[in-house]
Amino acid sequence: MPQTTNIQKDSSKSINDSIFVLHSNFIKSIENLSTAPSVLYSEIAILGRSNVGKSTLINLLLNNKNLAKSSHTPGKTKLINFFLSSWKKNNIVYDLRFIDFPGFGYAKVSKAQKNAWDKNLSTFLKARDSIKLFIHLIDSRHTMLQIDNEIDLFLKDILRADSSILEVFTKYDKLTKNDFHKLKQQNKICVSYNDKQSVESLRNVVLNKLYGV
Ligand SMILES: Nc1nc2c(ncn2[C@@H]2O[C@H](COP(=O)(O)OP(=O)(O)O)[C@@H](O)[C@H]2O)c(=O)[nH]1
Ligand SMILES: [Mg+2]
């Protein structure tokens, strides 16, 4: 699989080195597995309940605020969206494919539609073995929600030996200083759209999880 382009390897650099986002683009939207793009890259699934900040985080990580549609209306995204991004770290270029998923527990539909949609998502996530990293977004203000517990159990259940789960706490700008420090003390990864450094650090964690760099 053409996942990395090795220009010049320098393993002496630390995990916090700068990552340059060379290029990012939208690939396609799909409804289910049958029309998913062919497997060419390591894929990163961004998951979490509606409105937790999935689309916003993809735009931040991929350095293009117009890629994933962010909305003030929970549950707007119904399709599974694929994006490609090339990142350069220590002269090595990494091609990564990100997948933006509609929120689990999609809000404004009937229970039957919601169940059908959750089943569709589960089928996709179980079968798509090119997903090497599942990023589970949790709202830092509401860290004990039932839906996040369900997502966590589900991901642990489908996790393959060559993939991993990463919990990321969003919207930390809305926390009191005290609550923020509590999360940081537990070594939780916190991001905010007001904090570029938090996004840069997360890019480093992503490359570290996928490639150990
Ligand atoms: N305060 C704050 N709001 C955020 C942050 N990230 C996203 N939001 C807002 O949360 C809402 C939902 O974001 P969105 O990315 O569409 O969530 P999604 O449904 O999970 O894709 C939007 O109004 C965003 O502007 C953040 O870091 N801080
Ligand atoms: Mg979204």
Coordinates of C-alpha atoms and ligand atoms in Angstrom, one line a residue:
M1 CA 0.0 0.0 0.0
P2 CA 1.5 3.4 -1.0
Q3 CA 1.1 4.9 2.5
T4 CA 4.3 6.8 2.9
T5 CA 6.8 8.5 0.6
N6 CA 10.2 8.2 2.2
I7 CA 12.3 11.3 1.3
Q8 CA 14.9 11.2 4.0
K9 CA 14.5 9.5 7.3
D10 CA 15.7 11.2 10.5
S11 CA 14.6 9.3 13.6
S12 CA 16.5 11.7 16.0
K13 CA 13.6 14.1 16.1
S14 CA 11.0 14.1 18.9
I15 CA 7.3 13.4 18.8
N16 CA 6.6 17.2 19.0
D17 CA 8.2 18.2 15.8
S18 CA 6.3 20.3 13.4
I19 CA 4.0 18.7 10.9
F20 CA 3.2 20.5 7.7
V21 CA -0.1 19.8 6.1
L22 CA 0.9 19.8 2.4
H23 CA -2.5 19.1 0.9
S24 CA -6.0 18.1 1.9
N25 CA -9.0 17.3 -0.2
F26 CA -12.5 15.9 -0.1
I27 CA -12.8 12.5 -1.8
K28 CA -16.4 11.4 -1.7
S29 CA -19.5 10.9 0.4
I30 CA -21.1 7.5 0.6
E31 CA -24.1 5.9 2.3
N32 CA -22.8 2.4 2.8
L33 CA -19.8 0.1 2.4
S34 CA -20.7 -0.9 -1.2
T35 CA -19.7 2.5 -2.6
A36 CA -16.7 3.1 -0.4
P37 CA -13.5 4.2 -2.1
S38 CA -10.9 1.4 -2.6
V39 CA -8.5 0.7 0.1
L40 CA -5.2 2.6 -0.6
Y41 CA -4.3 4.3 2.6
S42 CA -4.4 3.9 6.3
E43 CA -7.8 5.3 7.4
I44 CA -8.7 7.3 10.5
A45 CA -12.3 7.2 11.7
I46 CA -13.5 10.3 13.6
L47 CA -16.4 9.2 15.8
G48 CA -18.6 10.7 18.4
R49 CA -22.1 11.9 19.2
S50 CA -23.8 14.6 17.1
N51 CA -22.4 18.1 17.7
V52 CA -19.3 16.9 19.6
G53 CA -17.1 18.7 17.1
K54 CA -16.1 16.0 14.5
S55 CA -16.4 18.1 11.4
T56 CA -14.7 21.0 13.1
L57 CA -11.8 18.8 14.2
I58 CA -11.3 17.3 10.7
N59 CA -11.1 20.8 9.2
L60 CA -8.6 21.8 11.9
L61 CA -6.4 18.7 11.5
L62 CA -6.5 19.0 7.7
N63 CA -6.0 22.7 7.8
N64 CA -8.9 23.7 5.6
K65 CA -11.9 25.1 7.2
N66 CA -14.2 24.4 4.3
L67 CA -13.6 20.6 3.9
A68 CA -16.1 19.0 6.3
K69 CA -19.4 20.7 6.8
S70 CA -19.8 21.9 10.3
S71 CA -23.3 22.8 11.5
H72 CA -25.1 24.2 14.5
T73 CA -27.9 21.7 14.0
P74 CA -27.1 18.4 15.7
G75 CA -27.3 15.4 13.4
K76 CA -27.1 17.2 10.1
T77 CA -24.5 15.0 8.5
K78 CA -26.1 11.7 7.2
L79 CA -23.4 10.5 4.9
I80 CA -20.0 9.0 5.5
N81 CA -17.4 11.5 4.1
F82 CA -13.9 10.6 3.0
F83 CA -10.9 13.1 2.9
L84 CA -7.3 12.7 1.9
S85 CA -4.5 14.6 3.5
S86 CA -0.7 14.6 3.1
W87 CA 1.4 15.5 6.1
K88 CA 5.1 16.1 6.2
K89 CA 7.2 15.4 9.3
N90 CA 11.0 15.2 9.4
N91 CA 11.1 15.1 5.6
I92 CA 8.8 12.1 5.4
V93 CA 5.4 12.5 3.7
Y94 CA 2.4 10.6 5.1
D95 CA -0.8 10.1 3.1
L96 CA -3.7 9.7 5.5
R97 CA -7.4 9.2 4.8
F98 CA -9.9 10.6 7.3
I99 CA -13.5 9.5 7.6
D100 CA -16.1 11.8 9.1
F101 CA -19.0 9.9 10.4
P102 CA -22.5 11.2 11.2
G103 CA -23.1 11.1 14.9
F104 CA -24.1 7.9 16.6
G105 CA -27.6 8.4 17.9
Y106 CA -28.5 10.6 14.9
A107 CA -31.1 13.0 16.4
K108 CA -33.9 14.2 14.3
V109 CA -35.2 10.9 12.8
S110 CA -37.6 8.2 13.9
K111 CA -36.4 5.4 16.1
A112 CA -36.6 2.9 13.2
Q113 CA -34.5 5.1 11.0
K114 CA -32.0 5.7 13.8
N115 CA -31.6 1.9 14.4
A116 CA -31.2 1.3 10.7
W117 CA -28.6 4.0 10.5
D118 CA -26.6 2.8 13.6
K119 CA -26.6 -0.7 12.1
N120 CA -25.3 0.7 8.8
L121 CA -22.5 2.5 10.6
S122 CA -21.7 -0.6 12.7
T123 CA -21.5 -2.8 9.6
F124 CA -19.2 -0.3 7.9
L125 CA -16.9 0.0 10.9
K126 CA -16.6 -3.7 11.5
A127 CA -15.9 -4.5 7.8
R128 CA -13.5 -1.6 6.9
D129 CA -10.2 -3.1 8.0
S130 CA -8.2 -0.3 6.5
I131 CA -9.3 1.8 9.6
K132 CA -6.2 1.7 11.7
L133 CA -7.2 4.4 14.2
F134 CA -10.6 5.2 15.7
I135 CA -10.7 8.7 17.2
H136 CA -13.5 8.9 19.7
L137 CA -14.5 12.5 20.4
I138 CA -16.0 13.3 23.8
D139 CA -17.3 16.7 24.9
S140 CA -15.1 17.8 27.7
R141 CA -18.0 19.2 29.6
H142 CA -20.0 16.0 29.5
T143 CA -17.5 13.1 30.0
M144 CA -19.8 10.4 31.4
L145 CA -22.6 10.2 28.8
Q146 CA -24.3 6.9 28.1
I147 CA -23.8 7.3 24.4
D148 CA -20.0 7.6 24.9
N149 CA -20.0 4.5 27.0
E150 CA -21.8 2.7 24.2
I151 CA -19.4 3.9 21.6
D152 CA -16.5 2.9 23.8
L153 CA -17.8 -0.6 24.3
F154 CA -18.6 -1.0 20.6
L155 CA -15.2 0.1 19.5
K156 CA -13.5 -2.2 22.0
D157 CA -15.6 -5.0 20.6
I158 CA -14.7 -4.5 17.0
L159 CA -11.0 -3.5 17.6
R160 CA -8.6 -5.4 15.4
A161 CA -5.0 -6.3 16.5
D162 CA -3.5 -3.7 14.1
S163 CA -5.8 -0.8 15.0
S164 CA -6.2 1.4 18.1
I165 CA -8.7 3.7 19.8
L166 CA -7.8 7.3 20.8
E167 CA -10.1 9.3 23.1
V168 CA -10.0 13.1 22.4
F169 CA -11.8 15.6 24.5
T170 CA -13.3 18.5 22.5
K171 CA -14.3 22.1 23.3
Y172 CA -12.0 22.4 26.3
D173 CA -12.3 26.2 25.9
K174 CA -15.7 25.9 27.6
L175 CA -14.3 24.3 30.7
T176 CA -13.3 26.2 33.9
K177 CA -9.5 26.3 34.5
N178 CA -10.0 23.9 37.3
D179 CA -11.9 21.3 35.2
F180 CA -9.4 21.6 32.4
H181 CA -6.5 20.9 34.8
K182 CA -8.4 17.9 36.1
L183 CA -8.6 16.4 32.6
K184 CA -5.0 17.2 31.9
Q185 CA -3.9 15.6 35.1
Q186 CA -5.5 12.4 33.9
N187 CA -3.4 12.7 30.7
K188 CA -6.4 13.2 28.6
I189 CA -5.9 14.7 25.1
C190 CA -7.9 18.0 25.0
V191 CA -8.5 20.1 21.9
S192 CA -10.2 23.4 21.1
Y193 CA -10.8 25.3 18.0
N194 CA -9.1 28.3 19.8
D195 CA -5.9 26.4 20.4
K196 CA -3.8 25.6 17.3
Q197 CA -1.1 24.0 19.5
S198 CA -3.7 21.4 20.7
V199 CA -4.4 20.5 17.1
E200 CA -0.7 20.3 16.2
S201 CA -0.1 18.0 19.2
L202 CA -3.0 15.8 18.1
R203 CA -1.4 15.5 14.6
N204 CA 1.7 14.2 16.3
V205 CA -0.3 11.7 18.3
V206 CA -2.0 10.5 15.1
L207 CA 1.3 9.9 13.3
N208 CA 2.7 8.3 16.4
K209 CA -0.2 5.9 16.7
L210 CA -0.1 4.9 13.0
Y211 CA 3.6 4.9 12.3
G212 CA 5.4 5.1 15.7
V213 CA 7.0 8.5 14.7
Ligands
LIG1 N1 -16.6 26.3 21.9 C1 -16.2 25.4 21.0 N2 -17.2 25.1 20.1 C2 -16.8 24.1 19.2 C3 -15.5 23.6 19.1 N3 -15.5 22.7 18.1 C4 -16.7 22.7 17.5 N4 -17.5 23.6 18.1 C5 -18.9 23.9 17.8 O1 -19.7 22.8 18.0 C6 -20.8 22.7 17.1 C7 -20.8 21.4 16.4 O2 -19.6 21.2 15.7 P1 -19.5 20.1 14.5 O3 -18.0 20.1 14.1 O4 -20.5 20.4 13.4 O5 -19.9 18.8 15.3 P2 -20.3 17.3 14.6 O6 -21.7 17.2 14.6 O7 -19.7 16.3 15.6 O8 -19.6 17.2 13.3 C8 -20.5 23.9 16.1 O9 -21.3 25.0 16.4 C9 -19.0 24.2 16.3 O10 -18.7 25.5 16.0 C10 -14.5 24.0 20.1 O11 -13.4 23.6 20.2 N5 -15.0 24.9 21.0
MG2 MG -20.4 16.7 11.4

